[in-house]
Amino acid sequence: MKAFADYNPISVFFCIMGVASVGMFCMDPLLLGLSLIGALALFLARNGRAGMKECLWYPLLFLITAIGNPLFNHKGVTVLFVLNDNPVTLESVYYGLAMGCMLVGTLLWFRSFSQIMTSDRLLYLFGAASPKLALILSMTMRYIPLFRAQAEKTNRSQKALGLYKEDNIPDRLKGGLRVFSVLVTWALENGVTTADSMTARGYGIGKRSQFAIFRFRRSDAVLLLLSLAFTALTFTGMGLGKVGFEFFPAVTPVKATPFGVLVYISYGALSLLPAILEISEALRWKSLQSAI
Amino acid sequence: MEILAVRDLSFTYPTGSEPTLHHLSFSVEAGDYMVICGPTGSGKSTLLRMLKRELTPIGEQSGSVCYMGKPLSELDDMTSATQIGFVMQRPEQQIVTDKVWHELAFGLENMNLPQAAIRRRVSEMAAYFGIEKWFDMRVDELSGGQKQLLNLAAIMVMQPQLLILDEPTAQLDPIASADFLETVGRLNRETGVTVILVEHQLETVVPRCDKLMVMEKGGIRYYDNPRTVCEQLRDFPAMLEAMPAAVRLYNSFAPKDQCPLNVREGRRWVEEHFGNRVRAIPESPYTHSDKPALELKDVWFRYSREGRDILRGTDITVYEGEIFCILGGNGSGKSTTISNAAGLLKPYSGTIRVFGKKIQEYRNQSLYRDCLSLLPQDVQTVFLCNTVREELKDAGAAVEELPYDISYLLDQHPYDLSGGEQQMVALAKVLATKPRLLLLDEPTKGLDAYARRGITTILKRLQSEGMTIVAVTHDVEFAASLANRCALFFRGEVVSEDVPRTFFAENSYYTTAVNRMLRGHFDNAVTMEDAVELCRMNGGER
C-alpha cells in the first residue's frame, strides 16, 4: 500500500490526465461533479489545513463563472427575468454552473499534478518517451545552476576589478555584456571537460540502458490499467452518446441507460481513486504510527 | 602481477616543438598505491592521459602502454572505459547529470546494465561512500568536497581495476581533501584497486604510498619506494620544497639514519639527533603603523532575511603596510568577510572603513580605482579575453612594470595556463588597478609548492613597496611564512589574533606540520626556516 503520489509517475500521469481530460471535454453535469469532487478530495487529502486555505478562492472563481455566463449568454428558452433589455435564462445559469465545475475541477487536478510531478518525476516521464531526450534534459538541468553561479562569481570579480566605471545603466549593460561573452567561452571550455568525463565513463560505446529510481511494480500496473480502461470506457460512452447533456435550447434529462450508468460508476471510481489511495495510506500510517 | 606496463613512451603535442614526454618506461604492480609528483610542466597530466585511452590527447606518440599485458589500443571499448577509472581536477565540470543518483548510475547506463543490476551497484556504492544522505539531492546543492567524492563514487561504481586521479584535491579545502584522500586510501586497502595519483599536497600522501615517482621535464627522475626517493631529493630543491616537513628537514642536514616521512617519524628523528639547549627563536616585538587601512567594526551579515548570521559582530583592524592573514575552517565566514570588506556584499549592521573613509562614501565605483582590489578565489572569473596579452592590455597593465615576469605567457589563452600561471596573470590584472589595499581570497588554492613560494615572494615585495595586504586562506604554511599578523576566524568572529610565530605555537591542531612535528621539543618553530635554524643552533651540520 502506498500513497497516490508514490505510485510510478507513468501511472499517476495517465490517471490524472484521464480524469482531467474527461472533465475538460465533456459537459455532462454528473461527470463534471464527479471530477470536481475527486479533485477537491485529492487536493485536501494531500494538503490538509493549508490546502483548505488555498481552496478559499475557488468558490469565488466558481461564482464568477456561474454568474458571469448568464449575463453574457442569452441562449435558452426559459427566461427568468430581463436585465437591460437582455433575457437571463435558466439554461444559461445551469450552463454557467457546469462551467464553474469544469474550471475549478480542472484547475485543482492540475494543481495536484504539478505538486506530485516534481522535476525528477517529469524527467522520468520524458525518459519513458525518449531516453536521449531525458539525458539531454538532465544535463541541461545540471547546467543551468552551474552557469548561473559562474555568472554571479564572474560579475563580482569583475566589479572589484573595476569593470564598471560608473554607477549608470549604459555602463552596467556594457559590463554585463562582456561578462556574458566570456561566460560563453567558459561554457565551451567547461563542456570539453564534461565531454571527457562522459567518454571516460564509456558514453557512446554502444546501446545505453536507462536507470530510474522509480520502480514499476504490480500495483503501478494495476493503477495504469484501471486508468486507461476507465478513461477509454468514458470516452466510448461519450462518443456513443450514452452520456452527455444538452443545455440549449432546453436542458435534456440525464440519460439512464445501463451503459451510461456503467460509465458514471467507472468514471466516479477513477476520479475518486487518487483521493481514496491517499487517504487510506494516511489512515494506515496513523495506525502504524500509534503502534510505534 | 603487472597491471600496467609503459615501454619507451614518448609524446609530442602537435603545437609543441619539444616532446612533452620522452622515453618513459615503468611498470605498476596490481594493488599498488602510486604517487606521481613533479614541478609544473613536467608532463604529469599528459602521462596520466596517455594511460586512459579515451582521454589520450592528439599528437605524435611512440612506445607502448599495456594494461594487463594488452596494448591500450587493443582493449575492447567496454574494458577500456570501465576497468580504468579517471578522476579529474575540477569537481564541477566532471559531473554530467543533475541528480546524485543519476550521476552514480551514468557509467552503468553506458554499460547497458539492466535496472536491477544498476540499482544494486548504485545502492551499494552510496552506502560504502556514506552518500545515502544526499542520494536524492541535486548536484548543485553539494559542497566541493561532496562533488569530488561523488565523482570518485561514480567511477568506482563501474568496479575499475585501475584508478587514475589527476590532482583531485586541488580545488578542495584541507579538510575536504584529507577526507577525499582518506577515501582513496581506504579503497586501495579494502578493495585492492590500483591507484595512480598526481598530487601536489604531498604531506599526507607520500608517507602512505607504495611507490613515488618524481618527474622532471618529461622524464622520470626517480621511481622507487617513497623513503628511498626522499633520501635522494637533496639535489632536487624544486621538488624537495613540496615534500612533507619531515623530509624537508631531513634533507637540510647531512644524512643521518633513514629519512622520516610523516610527523611522527620526524619528531622521533629530531629528538634522536638534536638536543634542545636552545628551545626558541628569539622574537623581536612587532610594530605596525598606527593608521588603519581597513577597519571592520561590529559587522553583522547574512545572505537572506531568513538566513542565519554569517558574520556576528566581526571586529578587524588592519594597519597600513602590514600583511594580515585570516584563517579558519569552512563556513566560518572568512570569504564573506573579505567580500564585505571589498564592498561586494553589504552588512546589515556595523561599519566598514577603508583608509579611514566609510565604504559607502566611495561613490561611482571609486573604491575600485587606485584604492582597493580583490583577487577572487576562482581566478578564471578574472579573465575576459582570448590571450594574456589582450587581458593585460585591457586592464592597462604593463608587463615591464610587474614585480615578476610573465612575458613568456603573453600569447596563450588564459584558460590554458597552469594554476600558478593563471594566478600570476590574474594578479597582474588586479595590480593594474593600482590598489593600496590588496585583498586576496585563497590565493594558494590549487597551487604547488613552487608557485606558492613564488606568490609569497611577490606579496612580500609588494608590501615593501607600501601595499597593505589582507589574505583569507586555509593554507597554514602559507600564512606562517607570509603574514605579519594572523587571525583565527570561528563562527563569524575573530577568536584569536597574533604574530604568526606566537599564533601557531599556541595552536596545537590548527598549525603548520613543522610546528606539530617539533612541538614539545622546541617552543616556537613554525616554518621550515625556523626549524632548520633551531636545529643548527642545537648542533646540526648542513
Short mmCIF file of C-alpha atoms in Angstrom, two decimals, chain B residues 258-446:
data_model
loop_
_atom_site.label_atom_id
_atom_site.label_comp_id
_atom_site.label_asym_id
_atom_site.label_seq_id
_atom_site.Cartn_x
_atom_site.Cartn_y
_atom_site.Cartn_z
CA GLN B 258 66.64 6.72 7.40
CA CYS B 259 64.56 9.57 6.08
CA PRO B 260 61.46 10.24 8.23
CA LEU B 261 58.27 10.61 6.20
CA ASN B 262 55.49 11.79 8.48
CA VAL B 263 55.12 13.99 11.56
CA ARG B 264 55.51 11.09 13.99
CA GLU B 265 58.72 9.79 12.42
CA GLY B 266 60.04 13.32 12.02
CA ARG B 267 59.54 14.07 15.70
CA ARG B 268 61.40 10.90 16.69
CA TRP B 269 64.21 11.71 14.27
CA VAL B 270 64.69 15.24 15.62
CA GLU B 271 64.65 14.07 19.22
CA GLU B 272 67.31 11.49 18.41
CA HIS B 273 69.67 13.78 16.58
CA PHE B 274 69.26 17.25 18.06
CA GLY B 275 69.33 18.50 21.60
CA ASN B 276 67.14 21.33 22.75
CA ARG B 277 69.51 23.54 24.69
CA VAL B 278 68.19 26.46 22.65
CA ARG B 279 64.43 25.99 22.65
CA ALA B 280 63.09 29.07 20.97
CA ILE B 281 63.89 31.57 18.27
CA PRO B 282 64.23 34.99 19.84
CA GLU B 283 61.22 37.03 18.79
CA SER B 284 61.58 40.70 18.13
CA PRO B 285 58.49 42.72 19.07
CA TYR B 286 56.24 43.54 16.13
CA THR B 287 55.37 47.16 15.47
CA HIS B 288 52.90 48.43 12.94
CA SER B 289 51.82 51.82 11.69
CA ASP B 290 49.02 53.37 13.72
CA LYS B 291 46.96 54.34 10.67
CA PRO B 292 44.32 51.73 9.91
CA ALA B 293 43.91 50.69 6.27
CA LEU B 294 40.87 48.53 6.81
CA GLU B 295 38.53 48.62 9.76
CA LEU B 296 35.52 46.42 10.39
CA LYS B 297 33.54 47.43 13.45
CA ASP B 298 30.79 45.22 14.82
CA VAL B 299 29.82 43.96 11.39
CA TRP B 300 26.78 41.70 11.07
CA PHE B 301 25.88 40.00 7.83
CA ARG B 302 23.50 37.38 6.48
CA TYR B 303 22.74 36.35 2.91
CA SER B 304 18.96 36.46 3.17
CA ARG B 305 16.44 37.88 5.58
CA GLU B 306 15.52 34.46 6.94
CA GLY B 307 19.06 33.07 6.82
CA ARG B 308 21.44 32.73 9.71
CA ASP B 309 24.08 35.29 10.64
CA ILE B 310 27.35 34.59 8.87
CA LEU B 311 29.26 37.49 10.42
CA ARG B 312 28.40 38.05 14.05
CA GLY B 313 29.86 41.28 15.28
CA THR B 314 33.15 40.97 13.41
CA ASP B 315 35.87 43.40 14.53
CA ILE B 316 39.05 43.56 12.49
CA THR B 317 41.62 46.31 12.15
CA VAL B 318 44.40 46.04 9.61
CA TYR B 319 47.08 48.75 9.69
CA GLU B 320 48.73 50.34 6.71
CA GLY B 321 51.64 48.41 5.28
CA GLU B 322 51.04 45.10 7.00
CA ILE B 323 50.18 41.64 5.74
CA PHE B 324 47.22 40.25 7.60
CA CYS B 325 46.04 36.65 7.19
CA ILE B 326 42.61 35.43 8.19
CA LEU B 327 42.49 31.69 8.82
CA GLY B 328 39.57 29.47 9.69
CA GLY B 329 37.56 26.41 8.75
CA ASN B 330 34.98 26.06 6.02
CA GLY B 331 31.88 28.11 6.55
CA SER B 332 33.45 30.18 9.30
CA GLY B 333 32.73 33.31 7.26
CA LYS B 334 36.24 34.12 6.01
CA SER B 335 35.32 34.65 2.38
CA THR B 336 32.16 36.51 3.38
CA THR B 337 34.29 38.87 5.45
CA ILE B 338 36.53 39.70 2.55
CA SER B 339 33.58 40.22 0.18
CA ASN B 340 32.12 42.62 2.73
CA ALA B 341 35.44 44.42 3.04
CA ALA B 342 35.56 44.74 -0.75
CA GLY B 343 32.09 46.25 -0.83
CA LEU B 344 30.65 43.37 -2.84
CA LEU B 345 28.29 42.42 -0.03
CA LYS B 346 26.61 44.82 2.32
CA PRO B 347 26.40 44.19 6.06
CA TYR B 348 23.05 44.90 7.71
CA SER B 349 24.74 46.45 10.71
CA GLY B 350 28.16 47.80 11.59
CA THR B 351 30.66 49.98 9.74
CA ILE B 352 33.50 49.26 7.37
CA ARG B 353 36.14 51.89 6.74
CA VAL B 354 38.79 51.77 4.05
CA PHE B 355 41.67 54.16 4.73
CA GLY B 356 39.55 55.95 7.32
CA LYS B 357 36.63 56.62 4.97
CA LYS B 358 33.33 54.76 5.22
CA ILE B 359 32.92 52.30 2.39
CA GLN B 360 29.51 53.75 1.35
CA GLU B 361 31.14 57.13 0.84
CA TYR B 362 33.22 55.87 -2.06
CA ARG B 363 30.86 56.90 -4.88
CA ASN B 364 30.82 55.95 -8.51
CA GLN B 365 32.95 52.81 -8.10
CA SER B 366 35.87 54.97 -6.91
CA LEU B 367 36.59 52.31 -4.27
CA TYR B 368 37.96 50.16 -7.07
CA ARG B 369 40.22 52.83 -8.55
CA ASP B 370 43.64 53.34 -7.01
CA CYS B 371 42.30 52.15 -3.70
CA LEU B 372 41.19 48.57 -3.17
CA SER B 373 41.25 45.41 -5.26
CA LEU B 374 40.27 41.82 -4.71
CA LEU B 375 41.85 38.72 -6.17
CA PRO B 376 38.96 36.24 -6.11
CA GLN B 377 39.13 32.59 -5.22
CA ASP B 378 38.26 31.32 -8.67
CA VAL B 379 40.80 33.18 -10.78
CA GLN B 380 39.14 32.06 -14.00
CA THR B 381 36.46 34.64 -13.26
CA VAL B 382 39.06 37.37 -13.69
CA PHE B 383 39.67 36.69 -17.38
CA LEU B 384 37.69 38.32 -20.16
CA CYS B 385 39.93 37.99 -23.24
CA ASN B 386 41.42 35.37 -25.53
CA THR B 387 45.10 35.91 -24.82
CA VAL B 388 47.13 37.05 -21.88
CA ARG B 389 48.37 39.97 -23.97
CA GLU B 390 44.85 41.29 -24.59
CA GLU B 391 44.00 40.62 -20.99
CA LEU B 392 46.82 42.84 -19.76
CA LYS B 393 46.16 45.50 -22.37
CA ASP B 394 42.51 45.56 -21.39
CA ALA B 395 43.44 46.08 -17.76
CA GLY B 396 46.06 48.66 -18.65
CA ALA B 397 48.87 46.63 -17.13
CA ALA B 398 52.41 46.96 -18.47
CA VAL B 399 54.39 43.74 -18.42
CA GLU B 400 57.65 45.56 -17.63
CA GLU B 401 56.22 47.19 -14.53
CA LEU B 402 55.16 43.95 -12.89
CA PRO B 403 57.24 42.71 -9.99
CA TYR B 404 57.56 39.35 -11.80
CA ASP B 405 57.97 38.05 -15.31
CA ILE B 406 55.03 36.72 -17.32
CA SER B 407 56.22 37.84 -20.74
CA TYR B 408 56.60 34.20 -21.87
CA LEU B 409 52.85 33.65 -21.42
CA LEU B 410 51.63 36.58 -23.49
CA ASP B 411 50.27 34.66 -26.48
CA GLN B 412 48.48 31.91 -24.61
CA HIS B 413 44.81 31.65 -23.75
CA PRO B 414 44.35 32.31 -20.02
CA TYR B 415 42.39 29.05 -19.57
CA ASP B 416 45.29 27.01 -20.97
CA LEU B 417 47.73 28.14 -18.28
CA SER B 418 48.63 26.12 -15.20
CA GLY B 419 47.07 27.09 -11.89
CA GLY B 420 50.15 29.01 -10.80
CA GLU B 421 50.43 30.89 -14.09
CA GLN B 422 46.73 31.79 -14.03
CA GLN B 423 47.24 33.20 -10.56
CA MET B 424 50.14 35.35 -11.78
CA VAL B 425 48.18 36.75 -14.73
CA ALA B 426 45.13 37.40 -12.56
CA LEU B 427 47.31 39.17 -10.02
CA ALA B 428 48.77 41.30 -12.80
CA LYS B 429 45.24 42.41 -13.73
CA VAL B 430 44.44 43.12 -10.11
CA LEU B 431 47.63 45.14 -9.64
CA ALA B 432 46.83 47.19 -12.72
CA THR B 433 44.06 48.93 -10.76
CA LYS B 434 46.91 50.25 -8.58
CA PRO B 435 45.43 49.19 -5.27
CA ARG B 436 46.80 50.43 -1.98
CA LEU B 437 44.86 47.72 -0.21
CA LEU B 438 45.03 44.28 -1.79
CA LEU B 439 42.52 41.66 -0.73
CA LEU B 440 43.19 38.01 -1.57
CA ASP B 441 40.71 35.14 -1.32
CA GLU B 442 42.51 31.79 -1.04
CA PRO B 443 45.48 32.84 -3.18
CA THR B 444 47.19 29.43 -2.93
CA LYS B 445 44.24 27.25 -3.88
CA GLY B 446 45.36 24.62 -6.37
#
